[in-house]
C-alpha positions as a Markdown table, in Angstrom:
| # | Residue | x | y | z |
|---|---|---|---|---|
| 1 | Gln | -58.6 | 79.6 | 41.2 |
| 2 | Val | -59.4 | 76.1 | 40.9 |
| 3 | Leu | -60.3 | 74.4 | 37.8 |
| 4 | Glu | -61.7 | 70.7 | 37.8 |
| 5 | Gly | -62.2 | 68.5 | 34.6 |
| 6 | Glu | -61.0 | 65.3 | 32.9 |
| 7 | Leu | -58.0 | 65.4 | 30.5 |
| 8 | Pro | -58.5 | 62.9 | 27.5 |
| 9 | Pro | -55.8 | 60.4 | 27.1 |
| 10 | Ala | -53.3 | 61.6 | 24.9 |
| 11 | Thr | -53.6 | 60.1 | 21.3 |
| 12 | Leu | -50.6 | 58.9 | 19.2 |
| 13 | Pro | -50.6 | 58.6 | 15.4 |
| 14 | Pro | -50.4 | 55.1 | 13.8 |
| 15 | Pro | -46.5 | 54.3 | 13.8 |
| 16 | Glu | -45.1 | 54.1 | 10.4 |
| 17 | Ala | -42.4 | 51.8 | 8.9 |
| 18 | Glu | -39.0 | 53.4 | 9.2 |
| 19 | Ala | -35.6 | 52.1 | 7.7 |
| 20 | Ile | -34.0 | 51.5 | 11.1 |
| 21 | Pro | -31.5 | 48.6 | 11.0 |
| 22 | Ile | -32.3 | 45.9 | 13.4 |
| 23 | Asp | -30.5 | 42.6 | 14.2 |
| 24 | Val | -33.1 | 39.5 | 14.0 |
| 25 | Arg | -31.8 | 36.9 | 16.0 |
| 26 | Tyr | -34.3 | 34.1 | 15.5 |
| 27 | Glu | -37.5 | 34.1 | 13.3 |
| 28 | Asp | -40.1 | 31.5 | 12.0 |
| 29 | Glu | -43.7 | 32.1 | 11.0 |
| 30 | Arg | -45.1 | 33.1 | 14.3 |
| 31 | Val | -42.5 | 34.9 | 16.3 |
| 32 | Leu | -39.6 | 37.0 | 16.3 |
| 33 | Val | -36.8 | 37.7 | 18.5 |
| 34 | Val | -34.5 | 40.8 | 17.7 |
| 35 | Ser | -31.6 | 42.5 | 19.4 |
| 36 | Lys | -32.6 | 46.1 | 20.5 |
| 37 | Pro | -29.5 | 48.3 | 20.3 |
| 38 | Ala | -29.4 | 50.9 | 23.5 |
| 39 | Gly | -30.9 | 54.1 | 22.6 |
| 40 | Leu | -33.7 | 52.9 | 20.9 |
| 41 | Val | -37.2 | 53.1 | 22.6 |
| 42 | Thr | -39.5 | 49.9 | 22.4 |
| 43 | His | -42.9 | 51.6 | 21.1 |
| 44 | Pro | -44.2 | 54.9 | 20.5 |
| 45 | Ala | -45.3 | 56.9 | 23.6 |
| 46 | Ala | -45.6 | 60.6 | 24.6 |
| 47 | Gly | -42.4 | 62.5 | 23.5 |
| 48 | His | -41.2 | 59.3 | 21.4 |
| 49 | Val | -43.8 | 59.0 | 18.4 |
| 50 | Arg | -41.2 | 58.1 | 15.8 |
| 51 | His | -37.8 | 56.2 | 15.7 |
| 52 | Thr | -38.7 | 53.4 | 17.9 |
| 53 | Leu | -38.1 | 49.6 | 17.7 |
| 54 | Val | -41.8 | 49.4 | 16.5 |
| 55 | Asn | -41.0 | 51.4 | 13.6 |
| 56 | Ala | -38.2 | 49.2 | 12.8 |
| 57 | Leu | -40.1 | 46.2 | 13.0 |
| 58 | Leu | -42.8 | 47.7 | 10.3 |
| 59 | Gly | -40.0 | 48.4 | 8.3 |
| 60 | Leu | -38.9 | 44.6 | 8.0 |
| 61 | Gly | -42.4 | 44.3 | 6.1 |
| 62 | Val | -43.4 | 41.1 | 8.0 |
| 63 | Pro | -46.8 | 40.5 | 9.7 |
| 64 | Leu | -47.1 | 41.7 | 13.3 |
| 65 | Ala | -49.5 | 41.0 | 16.1 |
| 66 | Gly | -52.0 | 43.8 | 16.8 |
| 67 | Ala | -51.8 | 45.5 | 13.2 |
| 68 | Gly | -52.9 | 49.1 | 13.6 |
| 69 | Ser | -52.2 | 49.4 | 17.3 |
| 70 | Thr | -49.3 | 51.7 | 18.6 |
| 71 | Arg | -47.4 | 48.7 | 19.9 |
| 72 | Pro | -47.9 | 45.8 | 17.2 |
| 73 | Gly | -46.0 | 42.6 | 18.0 |
| 74 | Ile | -44.6 | 43.8 | 21.2 |
| 75 | Val | -44.7 | 41.2 | 24.0 |
| 76 | His | -42.4 | 42.8 | 26.6 |
| 77 | Arg | -40.1 | 45.9 | 26.5 |
| 78 | Leu | -36.6 | 47.0 | 27.3 |
| 79 | Asp | -35.7 | 50.3 | 28.8 |
| 80 | Lys | -34.3 | 52.9 | 26.2 |
| 81 | Asp | -30.8 | 52.5 | 27.2 |
| 82 | Thr | -31.0 | 48.8 | 27.8 |
| 83 | Ser | -29.7 | 46.7 | 24.9 |
| 84 | Gly | -30.4 | 43.2 | 24.2 |
| 85 | Leu | -33.4 | 40.3 | 23.1 |
| 86 | Leu | -37.0 | 41.2 | 22.6 |
| 87 | Leu | -39.7 | 38.6 | 21.9 |
| 88 | Val | -42.1 | 39.8 | 19.0 |
| 89 | Ala | -45.4 | 38.1 | 18.0 |
| 90 | Lys | -46.4 | 37.7 | 14.2 |
| 91 | Asp | -50.1 | 37.2 | 15.3 |
| 92 | Asp | -52.7 | 37.9 | 17.5 |
| 93 | Ala | -52.9 | 34.2 | 19.0 |
| 94 | Ala | -49.2 | 34.1 | 19.5 |
| 95 | Gln | -49.1 | 37.3 | 21.4 |
| 96 | Arg | -51.8 | 36.3 | 23.7 |
| 97 | Tyr | -49.9 | 33.0 | 24.1 |
| 98 | Leu | -46.5 | 34.7 | 24.9 |
| 99 | Val | -48.0 | 37.3 | 27.0 |
| 100 | Ser | -49.7 | 34.4 | 29.3 |
| 101 | Ala | -46.7 | 32.5 | 29.0 |
| 102 | Leu | -44.6 | 35.8 | 30.4 |
| 103 | Arg | -47.2 | 35.9 | 33.3 |
| 104 | Ala | -46.9 | 32.4 | 34.0 |
| 105 | Arg | -43.1 | 32.9 | 34.5 |
| 106 | Ala | -42.6 | 30.3 | 31.5 |
| 107 | Val | -40.3 | 32.9 | 29.6 |
| 108 | Thr | -36.6 | 33.1 | 31.0 |
| 109 | Arg | -35.0 | 36.5 | 30.7 |
| 110 | Arg | -31.3 | 36.8 | 31.7 |
| 111 | Tyr | -29.2 | 39.8 | 31.6 |
| 112 | Phe | -25.5 | 40.8 | 32.2 |
| 113 | Ala | -24.9 | 43.7 | 34.6 |
| 114 | Leu | -21.7 | 45.4 | 35.7 |
| 115 | Val | -22.5 | 46.8 | 39.4 |
| 116 | Arg | -20.4 | 48.5 | 41.9 |
| 117 | Gly | -18.9 | 46.8 | 44.8 |
| 118 | Thr | -18.6 | 42.7 | 45.4 |
| 119 | Met | -21.4 | 40.9 | 45.9 |
| 120 | Pro | -22.2 | 39.2 | 49.3 |
| 121 | Ala | -22.4 | 35.8 | 47.8 |
| 122 | Pro | -22.0 | 34.1 | 44.8 |
| 123 | Thr | -25.6 | 33.9 | 44.1 |
| 124 | Gly | -28.8 | 35.3 | 45.7 |
| 125 | Thr | -32.2 | 36.7 | 45.5 |
| 126 | Leu | -33.1 | 40.3 | 45.9 |
| 127 | Glu | -36.9 | 40.7 | 46.9 |
| 128 | Ala | -38.6 | 44.2 | 47.5 |
| 129 | Pro | -41.8 | 45.8 | 46.6 |
| 130 | Ile | -41.4 | 48.3 | 43.7 |
| 131 | Gly | -43.5 | 51.5 | 42.9 |
| 132 | Arg | -43.3 | 54.7 | 41.6 |
| 133 | Asp | -41.0 | 57.1 | 43.5 |
| 134 | Pro | -42.7 | 59.4 | 45.9 |
| 135 | Val | -40.4 | 62.1 | 45.1 |
| 136 | His | -38.9 | 61.7 | 41.7 |
| 137 | Arg | -42.1 | 60.8 | 39.6 |
| 138 | Arg | -40.1 | 59.7 | 36.8 |
| 139 | Arg | -38.4 | 56.9 | 38.8 |
| 140 | Met | -39.3 | 54.2 | 40.6 |
| 141 | Ala | -38.2 | 52.9 | 44.1 |
| 142 | Val | -38.4 | 50.2 | 46.6 |
| 143 | Val | -41.8 | 51.4 | 48.6 |
| 144 | Ala | -43.8 | 49.8 | 50.8 |
| 145 | His | -47.1 | 49.9 | 48.9 |
| 146 | Gly | -45.2 | 48.7 | 45.5 |
| 147 | Arg | -45.8 | 45.7 | 43.7 |
| 148 | His | -44.1 | 42.2 | 44.6 |
| 149 | Ala | -40.7 | 41.9 | 42.7 |
| 150 | Val | -38.1 | 39.5 | 42.8 |
| 151 | Thr | -34.7 | 39.5 | 41.1 |
| 152 | His | -32.0 | 36.8 | 41.0 |
| 153 | Tyr | -28.4 | 36.9 | 40.6 |
| 154 | Arg | -25.1 | 35.0 | 39.8 |
| 155 | Ala | -22.0 | 36.5 | 40.3 |
| 156 | Leu | -19.5 | 35.8 | 37.2 |
| 157 | Ala | -16.3 | 38.1 | 37.9 |
| 158 | Ala | -14.9 | 40.9 | 40.1 |
| 159 | Ala | -12.0 | 43.2 | 39.3 |
| 160 | Ser | -11.1 | 46.8 | 41.0 |
| 161 | Pro | -10.1 | 48.9 | 37.9 |
| 162 | Ala | -8.1 | 52.0 | 38.6 |
| 163 | Gly | -10.3 | 55.2 | 39.4 |
| 164 | Ala | -13.3 | 52.8 | 39.5 |
| 165 | Gly | -13.2 | 50.9 | 42.8 |
| 166 | Pro | -14.5 | 47.2 | 43.2 |
| 167 | Val | -16.7 | 46.1 | 40.6 |
| 168 | Ser | -18.6 | 43.0 | 39.8 |
| 169 | Leu | -20.2 | 41.2 | 36.5 |
| 170 | Ile | -23.3 | 39.5 | 37.2 |
| 171 | Glu | -25.9 | 37.6 | 35.3 |
| 172 | Val | -29.4 | 38.5 | 36.6 |
| 173 | Thr | -32.5 | 36.3 | 36.1 |
| 174 | Leu | -36.0 | 38.0 | 36.3 |
| 175 | Gln | -38.6 | 36.3 | 38.2 |
| 176 | Thr | -41.3 | 39.4 | 37.8 |
| 177 | Gly | -40.9 | 42.1 | 35.5 |
| 178 | Arg | -41.6 | 45.3 | 36.8 |
| 179 | Thr | -40.5 | 48.5 | 35.6 |
| 180 | His | -36.9 | 49.3 | 36.1 |
| 181 | Gln | -36.9 | 46.2 | 38.3 |
| 182 | Ile | -33.2 | 44.9 | 38.0 |
| 183 | Arg | -31.9 | 48.7 | 38.2 |
| 184 | Val | -33.9 | 49.6 | 41.3 |
| 185 | His | -33.5 | 46.4 | 43.2 |
| 186 | Leu | -29.4 | 46.7 | 42.6 |
| 187 | Ala | -29.4 | 50.1 | 43.7 |
| 188 | His | -31.3 | 49.4 | 46.7 |
| 189 | Phe | -29.4 | 46.6 | 48.0 |
| 190 | Gly | -26.0 | 48.9 | 47.4 |
| 191 | His | -24.9 | 47.6 | 44.1 |
| 192 | Pro | -26.1 | 50.1 | 41.4 |
| 193 | Val | -25.5 | 49.4 | 37.6 |
| 194 | Ile | -22.4 | 51.1 | 36.6 |
| 195 | Gly | -23.6 | 53.8 | 34.3 |
| 196 | Asp | -27.0 | 54.1 | 35.5 |
| 197 | Arg | -27.0 | 57.9 | 36.6 |
| 198 | Ala | -30.7 | 57.6 | 37.4 |
| 199 | Tyr | -30.2 | 55.3 | 40.1 |
| 200 | Gly | -26.7 | 56.0 | 41.6 |
| 201 | Gly | -24.7 | 54.2 | 38.9 |
| 202 | Gly | -22.7 | 57.5 | 37.6 |
| 203 | Gly | -19.6 | 58.8 | 39.2 |
| 204 | Asp | -16.1 | 57.8 | 39.0 |
| 205 | Ala | -16.5 | 54.1 | 37.9 |
| 206 | Ser | -18.7 | 55.3 | 35.2 |
| 207 | Ala | -16.2 | 57.8 | 33.8 |
| 208 | Ala | -13.2 | 55.4 | 34.3 |
| 209 | Leu | -15.2 | 52.6 | 32.2 |
| 210 | Gly | -16.4 | 55.0 | 29.6 |
| 211 | Leu | -19.8 | 54.1 | 30.3 |
| 212 | Val | -22.4 | 56.7 | 28.8 |
| 213 | Arg | -25.5 | 54.2 | 29.8 |
| 214 | Pro | -26.2 | 51.4 | 32.3 |
| 215 | Phe | -24.3 | 48.3 | 31.8 |
| 216 | Leu | -27.3 | 46.1 | 31.2 |
| 217 | His | -27.7 | 43.6 | 28.4 |
| 218 | Ala | -30.5 | 41.1 | 27.9 |
| 219 | His | -28.2 | 38.4 | 26.7 |
| 220 | Arg | -30.5 | 35.3 | 26.7 |
| 221 | Leu | -34.1 | 34.5 | 26.2 |
| 222 | Ala | -36.0 | 31.3 | 26.2 |
| 223 | Phe | -39.7 | 30.8 | 25.8 |
| 224 | Pro | -42.4 | 28.1 | 24.9 |
| 225 | His | -43.1 | 28.3 | 20.9 |
| 226 | Pro | -46.9 | 29.2 | 20.6 |
| 227 | Ser | -47.4 | 26.5 | 18.0 |
| 228 | Asp | -46.4 | 23.4 | 20.1 |
| 229 | Gly | -45.1 | 24.5 | 23.4 |
| 230 | Arg | -41.4 | 23.6 | 22.3 |
| 231 | Arg | -38.7 | 25.5 | 24.0 |
| 232 | Ile | -36.9 | 28.0 | 22.1 |
| 233 | Glu | -33.4 | 29.7 | 23.2 |
| 234 | Val | -31.9 | 32.8 | 21.7 |
| 235 | Gly | -28.6 | 34.2 | 22.8 |
| 236 | Asp | -26.8 | 37.5 | 22.0 |
| 237 | Arg | -23.2 | 38.6 | 22.2 |
| 238 | Ile | -22.9 | 41.7 | 24.4 |
| 239 | Pro | -22.3 | 45.0 | 22.3 |
| 240 | Ala | -19.0 | 46.8 | 21.7 |
| 241 | Asp | -19.7 | 49.5 | 24.1 |
| 242 | Leu | -20.1 | 47.2 | 26.8 |
| 243 | Arg | -17.1 | 45.0 | 25.8 |
| 244 | Ser | -14.9 | 47.9 | 26.1 |
| 245 | Ala | -15.9 | 48.6 | 29.4 |
| 246 | Leu | -15.2 | 45.0 | 30.4 |
| 247 | Glu | -11.8 | 45.4 | 28.9 |
| 248 | Lys | -11.0 | 48.7 | 30.9 |
| 249 | Ala | -12.2 | 46.9 | 33.9 |
| 250 | Gly | -9.7 | 44.1 | 33.4 |
| 251 | Ile | -12.7 | 41.4 | 32.9 |
| 252 | Pro | -12.1 | 39.2 | 30.1 |
| 253 | Glu | -15.1 | 39.0 | 27.7 |
| 254 | Glu | -15.1 | 34.9 | 28.4 |
| 255 | Gly | -16.3 | 36.0 | 31.9 |
| 256 | Ala | -19.6 | 37.0 | 30.5 |
| 257 | Ser | -20.2 | 33.6 | 29.1 |
| 258 | Gly | -23.6 | 33.0 | 30.9 |
């Protein structure tokens, strides 16, 4: 039998404030920059209706853009297991301005990533279209019909820790912002993020360095302020689990100076 019909979109209950500790790295009357810990989903979605960054933001008791929505304040997002800086708007006009700035590439987002292998050059650009993986529908992939995507990298340090093989610490800058872009691009070009089991970064290197999530941290964020356009830049130190992996790899934390 074949049944045809339309399924209504999933509805989510309004998010509630929760007492989830969150590190505020910058705040003024219109903008917040927070450091999202690994393991925390950015906003409610099917399967994650509570215990998200949005619930933590509501718990701060500050004004947020889009009050009453399921994504109040959110300007952009990070994957659940990616840590680091996220930009949050406190009023609707600020949110519109910052989203527009993001689309105009006036927002700079830089990440530290530890990847498999040695990079082919000190700096480089990875450019390939990204879309839904035709086989594994929960993943993304480089596909001919995908959306234009550009990632820039700068090599910072390299090492060959016992049991892991060659690894490289790089700084990555996003030019576009596709889902899983950094992870997909680096894997496609032969340098998967260590600890990223979805995109080929698991195995011996991940085990040797004690990584249970991808070594990916959004460490620097710069943006024009919605009030007057002045440039705001915020930095964030890499978290303890990634510092431990660097130590095991024999790469001093100073190498991740950005």
